[in-house]
């Protein structure tokens, strides 16, 4: 039987640690503020934004909401970001993605002050991660490192396969595993003999966005499997990229969906918000 890695429990530990740090900062007169921008009324984005704001409330940081119409021009959005960049009392800026098609996401991400980019998407922060300098790290992969470490899973020297090479999950994930001294392979839709590649993994991180794609044929016995996917199954229930019931008996540890990686993303966003205090005074 595999260990089921409990992301809810670990994320709560992290949030409680952050709550204490925030208390300490408040005693020194430092109040952290996160500006959350949502464009349009996509229901999934609405849920994510609400959960992020709830997280802020839980650890005691202030969140400012900017709910903008889906018809807003790119320039208007860039103007708002500039205003928030210039506001000293705003520590972090989060723009909920995806944005409507008429807005260039890259231009928006680049317009955020890197010192306030709590999502860790700005090219300067991505570059800093690449060369091992201080900066904000994308929340989902940072959360996975915490899940592994806090579950007592050794990363150093392990064969890690990251399935997926997106800018927000796969690529930063592979850099973080490398930083932890793993041997890292990145696989994607053009990878040949995928099952052979994933079967090499002591630790397999799956971020493909294809429901239940990963079955036991992709897994080495005793592997640790981390499922990043958030999909809906045939009964409209949440499920991952991994066929949990099929794969679990073969693993030494596995994350469920929901309750695995998902809660860690918000915990690490809150971690980054608290980190702004140190980074902004560098
Ligand atoms: P993405 O941008 O769509 O990237 C998917 C990656 O998977 C791409 O690199 C793609 O390869 C690869 N891929 C797709 N089909 C494949 C196949 N059949 N075989 C091998 N590789 C394949 O997705 P993402 O943003 O990284 O997200 C991945 C999943 O994680 C989604 O379900 C998303 O909802 C979820 N997610 C969850 C969280 C969380 O907090 N839990 C956060 C972010 C994302 P190519 O590059 O060759 O196209």
PDB file of C-alpha atoms in Angstrom, residues 46-222:
ATOM      1  CA  UNK A  46     -13.515  32.992  -9.470  1.00  0.00           C
ATOM      2  CA  UNK A  47     -13.066  29.899  -7.276  1.00  0.00           C
ATOM      3  CA  UNK A  48      -9.249  30.184  -7.380  1.00  0.00           C
ATOM      4  CA  UNK A  49      -9.359  33.890  -6.514  1.00  0.00           C
ATOM      5  CA  UNK A  50     -11.772  33.323  -3.619  1.00  0.00           C
ATOM      6  CA  UNK A  51      -9.544  30.558  -2.210  1.00  0.00           C
ATOM      7  CA  UNK A  52      -6.464  32.767  -2.485  1.00  0.00           C
ATOM      8  CA  UNK A  53      -8.225  35.585  -0.661  1.00  0.00           C
ATOM      9  CA  UNK A  54      -9.406  33.154   2.033  1.00  0.00           C
ATOM     10  CA  UNK A  55      -5.798  32.014   2.452  1.00  0.00           C
ATOM     11  CA  UNK A  56      -4.673  35.625   2.922  1.00  0.00           C
ATOM     12  CA  UNK A  57      -7.309  36.128   5.563  1.00  0.00           C
ATOM     13  CA  UNK A  58      -6.258  32.926   7.351  1.00  0.00           C
ATOM     14  CA  UNK A  59      -2.610  33.940   7.741  1.00  0.00           C
ATOM     15  CA  UNK A  60      -3.491  37.578   8.489  1.00  0.00           C
ATOM     16  CA  UNK A  61      -2.431  39.450   5.363  1.00  0.00           C
ATOM     17  CA  UNK A  62      -4.586  41.992   3.590  1.00  0.00           C
ATOM     18  CA  UNK A  63      -5.922  41.322   0.075  1.00  0.00           C
ATOM     19  CA  UNK A  64      -7.180  44.045  -2.236  1.00  0.00           C
ATOM     20  CA  UNK A  65      -9.586  42.923  -4.963  1.00  0.00           C
ATOM     21  CA  UNK A  66      -9.667  44.316  -8.475  1.00  0.00           C
ATOM     22  CA  UNK A  67     -12.522  42.679 -10.383  1.00  0.00           C
ATOM     23  CA  UNK A  68     -12.370  44.021 -13.922  1.00  0.00           C
ATOM     24  CA  UNK A  69     -14.774  43.570 -16.803  1.00  0.00           C
ATOM     25  CA  UNK A  70     -13.761  41.041 -19.485  1.00  0.00           C
ATOM     26  CA  UNK A  71     -13.949  43.905 -22.009  1.00  0.00           C
ATOM     27  CA  UNK A  72     -11.184  45.962 -20.374  1.00  0.00           C
ATOM     28  CA  UNK A  73      -8.411  47.001 -22.780  1.00  0.00           C
ATOM     29  CA  UNK A  74      -4.858  45.734 -22.364  1.00  0.00           C
ATOM     30  CA  UNK A  75      -3.693  49.309 -21.778  1.00  0.00           C
ATOM     31  CA  UNK A  76      -6.174  49.822 -18.955  1.00  0.00           C
ATOM     32  CA  UNK A  77      -4.910  46.654 -17.272  1.00  0.00           C
ATOM     33  CA  UNK A  78      -1.270  47.699 -17.744  1.00  0.00           C
ATOM     34  CA  UNK A  79      -2.104  51.126 -16.268  1.00  0.00           C
ATOM     35  CA  UNK A  80      -3.613  49.489 -13.165  1.00  0.00           C
ATOM     36  CA  UNK A  81      -0.542  47.264 -12.743  1.00  0.00           C
ATOM     37  CA  UNK A  82       1.728  50.300 -13.048  1.00  0.00           C
ATOM     38  CA  UNK A  83      -0.287  52.059 -10.351  1.00  0.00           C
ATOM     39  CA  UNK A  84       0.045  49.013  -8.059  1.00  0.00           C
ATOM     40  CA  UNK A  85       3.771  48.666  -8.844  1.00  0.00           C
ATOM     41  CA  UNK A  86       4.225  52.262  -7.661  1.00  0.00           C
ATOM     42  CA  UNK A  87       2.184  51.837  -4.459  1.00  0.00           C
ATOM     43  CA  UNK A  88       4.563  51.219  -1.579  1.00  0.00           C
ATOM     44  CA  UNK A  89       1.841  49.660   0.590  1.00  0.00           C
ATOM     45  CA  UNK A  90       1.181  46.914  -2.013  1.00  0.00           C
ATOM     46  CA  UNK A  91       3.692  44.090  -1.530  1.00  0.00           C
ATOM     47  CA  UNK A  92       2.440  41.517  -4.024  1.00  0.00           C
ATOM     48  CA  UNK A  93       0.477  41.621  -7.287  1.00  0.00           C
ATOM     49  CA  UNK A  94      -1.354  38.611  -8.656  1.00  0.00           C
ATOM     50  CA  UNK A  95      -3.126  38.592 -12.020  1.00  0.00           C
ATOM     51  CA  UNK A  96      -5.374  35.541 -12.245  1.00  0.00           C
ATOM     52  CA  UNK A  97      -4.785  33.662 -15.514  1.00  0.00           C
ATOM     53  CA  UNK A  98      -6.043  32.920 -18.099  1.00  0.00           C
ATOM     54  CA  UNK A  99      -6.782  36.412 -19.406  1.00  0.00           C
ATOM     55  CA  UNK A 100      -9.294  37.120 -22.206  1.00  0.00           C
ATOM     56  CA  UNK A 101      -7.887  36.386 -25.670  1.00  0.00           C
ATOM     57  CA  UNK A 102      -7.471  40.062 -26.660  1.00  0.00           C
ATOM     58  CA  UNK A 103      -4.933  40.603 -23.856  1.00  0.00           C
ATOM     59  CA  UNK A 104      -1.310  39.522 -24.278  1.00  0.00           C
ATOM     60  CA  UNK A 105      -0.518  37.514 -21.128  1.00  0.00           C
ATOM     61  CA  UNK A 106       3.242  37.804 -21.602  1.00  0.00           C
ATOM     62  CA  UNK A 107       3.031  41.597 -21.782  1.00  0.00           C
ATOM     63  CA  UNK A 108       0.959  41.637 -18.587  1.00  0.00           C
ATOM     64  CA  UNK A 109       3.336  39.316 -16.710  1.00  0.00           C
ATOM     65  CA  UNK A 110       6.334  41.399 -17.817  1.00  0.00           C
ATOM     66  CA  UNK A 111       4.660  44.597 -16.603  1.00  0.00           C
ATOM     67  CA  UNK A 112       4.551  43.400 -12.969  1.00  0.00           C
ATOM     68  CA  UNK A 113       7.426  44.631 -10.814  1.00  0.00           C
ATOM     69  CA  UNK A 114       9.543  41.448 -10.344  1.00  0.00           C
ATOM     70  CA  UNK A 115       9.825  42.275  -6.631  1.00  0.00           C
ATOM     71  CA  UNK A 116       5.996  42.059  -6.374  1.00  0.00           C
ATOM     72  CA  UNK A 117       5.557  39.067  -8.712  1.00  0.00           C
ATOM     73  CA  UNK A 118       4.315  36.573  -6.112  1.00  0.00           C
ATOM     74  CA  UNK A 119       3.318  34.072  -8.826  1.00  0.00           C
ATOM     75  CA  UNK A 120       6.969  33.866  -9.913  1.00  0.00           C
ATOM     76  CA  UNK A 121       6.076  34.145 -13.616  1.00  0.00           C
ATOM     77  CA  UNK A 122       8.131  37.256 -14.521  1.00  0.00           C
ATOM     78  CA  UNK A 123      11.098  36.403 -16.791  1.00  0.00           C
ATOM     79  CA  UNK A 124      13.465  37.969 -14.239  1.00  0.00           C
ATOM     80  CA  UNK A 125      12.258  35.567 -11.535  1.00  0.00           C
ATOM     81  CA  UNK A 126      12.355  32.603 -13.915  1.00  0.00           C
ATOM     82  CA  UNK A 127      15.925  33.579 -14.863  1.00  0.00           C
ATOM     83  CA  UNK A 128      16.888  33.934 -11.190  1.00  0.00           C
ATOM     84  CA  UNK A 129      15.624  30.402 -10.534  1.00  0.00           C
ATOM     85  CA  UNK A 130      17.645  29.150 -13.482  1.00  0.00           C
ATOM     86  CA  UNK A 131      20.919  30.554 -12.130  1.00  0.00           C
ATOM     87  CA  UNK A 132      20.199  29.945  -8.444  1.00  0.00           C
ATOM     88  CA  UNK A 133      19.639  33.559  -7.379  1.00  0.00           C
ATOM     89  CA  UNK A 134      16.979  34.853  -4.981  1.00  0.00           C
ATOM     90  CA  UNK A 135      13.562  35.469  -6.492  1.00  0.00           C
ATOM     91  CA  UNK A 136       9.992  34.242  -6.487  1.00  0.00           C
ATOM     92  CA  UNK A 137       9.417  30.664  -7.567  1.00  0.00           C
ATOM     93  CA  UNK A 138       6.271  29.460  -9.325  1.00  0.00           C
ATOM     94  CA  UNK A 139       3.924  28.252  -6.569  1.00  0.00           C
ATOM     95  CA  UNK A 140       2.859  24.792  -7.803  1.00  0.00           C
ATOM     96  CA  UNK A 141       6.380  23.366  -8.304  1.00  0.00           C
ATOM     97  CA  UNK A 142       7.610  25.045  -5.114  1.00  0.00           C
ATOM     98  CA  UNK A 143       4.707  23.354  -3.319  1.00  0.00           C
ATOM     99  CA  UNK A 144       5.685  19.962  -4.726  1.00  0.00           C
ATOM    100  CA  UNK A 145       9.211  20.315  -3.324  1.00  0.00           C
ATOM    101  CA  UNK A 146       7.640  21.037   0.082  1.00  0.00           C
ATOM    102  CA  UNK A 147       5.311  18.022  -0.258  1.00  0.00           C
ATOM    103  CA  UNK A 148       8.289  15.756  -0.952  1.00  0.00           C
ATOM    104  CA  UNK A 149      10.523  17.169   1.774  1.00  0.00           C
ATOM    105  CA  UNK A 150       7.838  17.259   4.443  1.00  0.00           C
ATOM    106  CA  UNK A 151       6.889  13.662   3.598  1.00  0.00           C
ATOM    107  CA  UNK A 152      10.489  12.609   4.224  1.00  0.00           C
ATOM    108  CA  UNK A 153      11.120  11.691   0.573  1.00  0.00           C
ATOM    109  CA  UNK A 154      14.745  12.106  -0.420  1.00  0.00           C
ATOM    110  CA  UNK A 155      15.283  13.960  -3.698  1.00  0.00           C
ATOM    111  CA  UNK A 156      19.081  14.082  -3.920  1.00  0.00           C
ATOM    112  CA  UNK A 157      20.518  11.499  -6.304  1.00  0.00           C
ATOM    113  CA  UNK A 158      17.083  10.282  -7.401  1.00  0.00           C
ATOM    114  CA  UNK A 159      15.973   9.776 -11.009  1.00  0.00           C
ATOM    115  CA  UNK A 160      13.180  12.300 -11.446  1.00  0.00           C
ATOM    116  CA  UNK A 161      11.004  12.472 -14.545  1.00  0.00           C
ATOM    117  CA  UNK A 162       8.851  15.560 -15.080  1.00  0.00           C
ATOM    118  CA  UNK A 163       6.088  14.891 -17.575  1.00  0.00           C
ATOM    119  CA  UNK A 164       5.064  18.248 -19.051  1.00  0.00           C
ATOM    120  CA  UNK A 165       7.163  21.312 -19.927  1.00  0.00           C
ATOM    121  CA  UNK A 166       4.865  24.288 -19.311  1.00  0.00           C
ATOM    122  CA  UNK A 167       6.354  27.560 -18.081  1.00  0.00           C
ATOM    123  CA  UNK A 168       4.352  27.462 -14.850  1.00  0.00           C
ATOM    124  CA  UNK A 169       4.779  23.804 -13.862  1.00  0.00           C
ATOM    125  CA  UNK A 170       7.080  21.523 -15.863  1.00  0.00           C
ATOM    126  CA  UNK A 171      10.051  23.808 -16.509  1.00  0.00           C
ATOM    127  CA  UNK A 172      10.354  25.371 -13.031  1.00  0.00           C
ATOM    128  CA  UNK A 173       9.711  21.923 -11.514  1.00  0.00           C
ATOM    129  CA  UNK A 174      12.694  20.477 -13.323  1.00  0.00           C
ATOM    130  CA  UNK A 175      14.924  23.385 -12.212  1.00  0.00           C
ATOM    131  CA  UNK A 176      13.864  22.956  -8.588  1.00  0.00           C
ATOM    132  CA  UNK A 177      14.562  19.218  -8.666  1.00  0.00           C
ATOM    133  CA  UNK A 178      17.957  19.932 -10.200  1.00  0.00           C
ATOM    134  CA  UNK A 179      18.660  22.399  -7.387  1.00  0.00           C
ATOM    135  CA  UNK A 180      17.891  19.537  -4.972  1.00  0.00           C
ATOM    136  CA  UNK A 181      20.551  17.433  -6.759  1.00  0.00           C
ATOM    137  CA  UNK A 182      18.202  15.029  -8.523  1.00  0.00           C
ATOM    138  CA  UNK A 183      18.941  13.646 -11.987  1.00  0.00           C
ATOM    139  CA  UNK A 184      16.165  15.177 -14.049  1.00  0.00           C
ATOM    140  CA  UNK A 185      14.507  14.172 -17.302  1.00  0.00           C
ATOM    141  CA  UNK A 186      11.789  16.325 -18.868  1.00  0.00           C
ATOM    142  CA  UNK A 187       9.283  14.505 -21.076  1.00  0.00           C
ATOM    143  CA  UNK A 188       6.543  16.004 -23.265  1.00  0.00           C
ATOM    144  CA  UNK A 189       4.214  15.277 -26.162  1.00  0.00           C
ATOM    145  CA  UNK A 190       7.095  14.601 -28.602  1.00  0.00           C
ATOM    146  CA  UNK A 191       8.974  12.248 -26.281  1.00  0.00           C
ATOM    147  CA  UNK A 192       9.546   8.845 -27.876  1.00  0.00           C
ATOM    148  CA  UNK A 193       8.900   5.659 -25.880  1.00  0.00           C
ATOM    149  CA  UNK A 194       7.285   7.640 -23.088  1.00  0.00           C
ATOM    150  CA  UNK A 195       6.523   4.618 -20.926  1.00  0.00           C
ATOM    151  CA  UNK A 196      10.170   3.574 -20.966  1.00  0.00           C
ATOM    152  CA  UNK A 197      11.187   7.074 -19.907  1.00  0.00           C
ATOM    153  CA  UNK A 198       8.654   7.381 -17.079  1.00  0.00           C
ATOM    154  CA  UNK A 199       9.478   3.842 -15.857  1.00  0.00           C
ATOM    155  CA  UNK A 200      12.984   5.098 -15.046  1.00  0.00           C
ATOM    156  CA  UNK A 201      11.572   7.505 -12.476  1.00  0.00           C
ATOM    157  CA  UNK A 202      12.086   7.108  -8.742  1.00  0.00           C
ATOM    158  CA  UNK A 203       9.996  10.275  -8.542  1.00  0.00           C
ATOM    159  CA  UNK A 204       7.499  10.956 -11.341  1.00  0.00           C
ATOM    160  CA  UNK A 205       5.830  14.373 -11.549  1.00  0.00           C
ATOM    161  CA  UNK A 206       2.890  14.420 -13.957  1.00  0.00           C
ATOM    162  CA  UNK A 207       1.579  17.721 -15.368  1.00  0.00           C
ATOM    163  CA  UNK A 208      -0.014  16.972 -18.732  1.00  0.00           C
ATOM    164  CA  UNK A 209      -3.645  18.034 -18.266  1.00  0.00           C
ATOM    165  CA  UNK A 210      -4.990  14.701 -19.628  1.00  0.00           C
ATOM    166  CA  UNK A 211      -7.361  12.954 -17.270  1.00  0.00           C
ATOM    167  CA  UNK A 212      -6.169   9.592 -15.917  1.00  0.00           C
ATOM    168  CA  UNK A 213      -3.576   9.269 -18.709  1.00  0.00           C
ATOM    169  CA  UNK A 214      -0.952   7.681 -16.477  1.00  0.00           C
ATOM    170  CA  UNK A 215      -1.641   4.016 -15.766  1.00  0.00           C
ATOM    171  CA  UNK A 216       0.558   1.362 -14.143  1.00  0.00           C
ATOM    172  CA  UNK A 217       2.445   0.690 -17.421  1.00  0.00           C
ATOM    173  CA  UNK A 218       4.145   4.092 -16.928  1.00  0.00           C
ATOM    174  CA  UNK A 219       5.325   3.373 -13.389  1.00  0.00           C
ATOM    175  CA  UNK A 220       8.366   1.688 -11.872  1.00  0.00           C
ATOM    176  CA  UNK A 221       7.511  -0.388  -8.815  1.00  0.00           C
ATOM    177  CA  UNK A 222       8.100   1.654  -5.654  1.00  0.00           C
TER     178      UNK A 222
END
